[in-house]
Coordinates of C-alpha atoms in Angstrom, one line a residue:
X2 CA -19.9 -28.7 7.6
X3 CA -19.9 -29.7 4.0
X4 CA -21.7 -28.1 1.2
X5 CA -24.6 -29.9 -0.3
X6 CA -24.1 -28.5 -3.8
X7 CA -21.9 -25.9 -5.4
X8 CA -23.1 -22.4 -4.5
X9 CA -25.3 -23.7 -1.7
X10 CA -25.9 -21.1 1.1
X11 CA -25.3 -22.2 4.7
X12 CA -28.4 -22.9 6.7
X13 CA -27.3 -20.7 9.7
X14 CA -26.6 -17.6 7.6
X15 CA -29.7 -15.7 8.8
X16 CA -28.9 -16.4 12.5
X17 CA -25.3 -15.3 12.1
X18 CA -26.3 -12.3 10.1
X19 CA -28.8 -11.1 12.7
X20 CA -26.2 -11.6 15.5
X21 CA -23.1 -10.2 13.8
X22 CA -24.3 -7.6 11.3
X23 CA -23.7 -4.7 13.7
X24 CA -20.1 -5.9 14.4
X25 CA -19.3 -6.2 10.7
X26 CA -20.7 -2.8 9.8
X27 CA -18.8 -1.3 12.8
X28 CA -15.5 -2.8 11.8
X29 CA -15.9 -1.6 8.2
X30 CA -17.1 1.9 9.3
X31 CA -14.0 2.3 11.5
X32 CA -11.9 1.8 8.4
X33 CA -14.0 3.7 5.9
X34 CA -15.7 6.4 7.9
X35 CA -18.9 5.9 6.0
X36 CA -21.9 3.9 7.2
X37 CA -23.2 3.6 3.6
X38 CA -19.9 2.1 2.4
X39 CA -19.7 -0.1 5.6
X40 CA -23.1 -1.5 4.8
X41 CA -21.9 -2.3 1.3
X42 CA -18.9 -4.1 2.7
X43 CA -21.1 -6.0 5.2
X44 CA -23.2 -7.2 2.3
X45 CA -20.2 -8.5 0.4
X46 CA -18.8 -10.1 3.6
X47 CA -22.0 -12.0 4.4
X48 CA -22.4 -13.1 0.8
X49 CA -18.9 -14.6 1.1
X50 CA -19.6 -16.1 4.5
X51 CA -22.7 -17.7 3.1
X52 CA -20.6 -19.9 0.8
X53 CA -18.0 -20.9 3.5
X54 CA -17.9 -23.9 5.8
X55 CA -16.6 -21.8 8.7
X56 CA -18.1 -23.2 12.0
X57 CA -20.8 -20.8 13.4
X58 CA -18.7 -20.6 16.6
X59 CA -15.8 -19.1 14.6
X60 CA -18.0 -16.7 12.6
X61 CA -17.4 -13.6 14.7
X62 CA -13.7 -13.7 14.1
X63 CA -13.9 -14.7 10.4
X64 CA -16.5 -11.9 9.7
X65 CA -14.4 -9.3 11.6
X66 CA -11.3 -10.1 9.6
X67 CA -13.2 -10.2 6.4
X68 CA -14.8 -6.9 7.1
X69 CA -11.4 -5.3 7.9
X70 CA -9.8 -6.8 4.8
X71 CA -12.6 -5.8 2.5
X72 CA -12.8 -2.3 3.9
X73 CA -9.0 -1.9 3.6
X74 CA -9.1 -3.2 0.1
X75 CA -11.7 -0.6 -0.8
X76 CA -9.7 2.1 1.0
X77 CA -6.5 1.2 -0.8
X78 CA -8.2 0.9 -4.2
X79 CA -9.2 4.5 -4.1
X80 CA -12.8 3.7 -5.1
X81 CA -14.2 5.7 -2.3
X82 CA -17.0 8.2 -2.9
X83 CA -15.1 11.1 -1.4
X84 CA -17.6 13.9 -2.1
X85 CA -20.4 11.8 -0.6
X86 CA -18.4 11.0 2.4
X87 CA -17.3 14.6 3.0
X88 CA -21.0 15.7 2.9
X89 CA -21.9 12.9 5.2
X90 CA -19.1 13.7 7.7
X91 CA -20.2 17.4 7.8
X92 CA -23.8 16.4 8.3
X93 CA -22.9 13.9 11.1
X94 CA -20.8 16.5 12.9
X95 CA -23.6 18.9 13.6
X96 CA -22.0 19.7 17.0
X97 CA -19.0 21.2 15.2
X98 CA -19.0 24.9 16.0
X99 CA -17.9 26.3 12.6
X100 CA -16.9 25.3 9.1
X101 CA -13.2 25.5 9.8
X102 CA -13.5 22.9 12.6
X103 CA -15.5 20.7 10.2
X104 CA -12.9 20.9 7.5
X105 CA -10.0 20.2 10.0
X106 CA -11.9 17.2 11.4
X107 CA -12.7 15.8 8.0
X108 CA -9.1 16.3 6.8
X109 CA -7.7 14.6 9.9
X110 CA -10.0 11.6 9.4
X111 CA -8.9 11.4 5.8
X112 CA -5.2 11.5 6.8
X113 CA -5.7 8.7 9.4
X114 CA -7.5 6.5 6.8
X115 CA -4.8 7.1 4.3
X116 CA -2.1 6.2 6.8
X117 CA -4.0 3.1 8.0
X118 CA -4.1 1.9 4.4
X119 CA -0.3 2.1 4.3
X120 CA 0.3 -0.2 7.3
X121 CA 1.2 -3.8 7.0
X122 CA -2.0 -5.8 6.6
X123 CA -1.9 -7.7 9.9
X124 CA -1.1 -4.6 11.9
X125 CA -3.9 -2.6 10.2
X126 CA -6.4 -5.4 10.8
X127 CA -5.4 -6.0 14.4
X128 CA -5.6 -2.3 15.1
X129 CA -9.1 -2.0 13.6
X130 CA -10.4 -5.2 15.3
X131 CA -9.1 -4.1 18.7
X132 CA -10.5 -0.6 18.3
X133 CA -13.8 -2.2 17.2
X134 CA -14.2 -3.7 20.6
X135 CA -12.8 -7.2 20.1
X136 CA -10.9 -8.6 23.0
X137 CA -7.3 -9.7 22.8
X138 CA -8.4 -13.3 22.7
X139 CA -10.9 -12.6 19.9
X140 CA -8.3 -10.7 17.9
X141 CA -5.8 -13.5 18.4
X142 CA -8.3 -16.2 17.3
X143 CA -9.4 -14.1 14.3
X144 CA -5.9 -13.5 13.1
X145 CA -4.4 -16.8 14.1
X146 CA -2.0 -15.1 16.5
X147 CA -1.0 -16.0 20.1
X148 CA -3.0 -14.0 22.6
X149 CA 0.2 -12.7 24.0
X150 CA 1.3 -11.2 20.7
X151 CA -1.9 -9.2 20.1
X152 CA -0.9 -6.3 22.4
X153 CA 2.5 -6.1 20.8
X154 CA 1.0 -6.2 17.3
X155 CA -1.5 -3.4 18.2
X156 CA 1.2 -1.3 19.8
X157 CA 3.4 -1.6 16.8
X158 CA 0.5 -0.7 14.6
X159 CA -0.3 2.4 16.6
X160 CA 3.4 3.4 16.5
X161 CA 3.6 2.8 12.7
X162 CA 0.3 4.8 12.3
X163 CA 1.8 7.7 14.2
X164 CA 5.0 7.5 12.2
X165 CA 3.1 7.4 9.0
X166 CA 1.0 10.4 10.0
X167 CA 4.1 12.4 11.1
X168 CA 5.9 11.5 7.9
X169 CA 3.0 12.7 5.8
X170 CA 2.6 15.8 7.9
X171 CA 6.3 16.7 7.5
X172 CA 6.1 16.3 3.7
X173 CA 3.3 18.9 3.4

């Protein structure tokens, strides 16, 4: 597909948006823990996608990776709206029995996100995509890996995440 003019928006953007918006928001929300921020990420990702020549059949993988990268960049940059997220997390956890449980849960989520941001990029993205429901084949295609290496990459990412969490916990 070639662009008709600089800045032209692809004709299939609306169809791809309708089909893949929930996936993009879900991937970003897994990284950020905030639906509002995930929706902002999705908007940025679809704006970028609208200017690409990525075939529609490859859109799901491209969008998933772009959502993970954009969310990780936001996470790593520290531009997160922490107080808003904390309020949102407490509001969403209405089932939590008391304030202490809510604080522990919120703190644990923050620690996991911080550790995720420290992982090598490919590992972090593979882990997020796999836990967002993409199959090994889809993760492999999205990250240009062999399908056989996805399981190894995800296991290494999980191990690195555990080590990062343990390292951080022991330094407290």
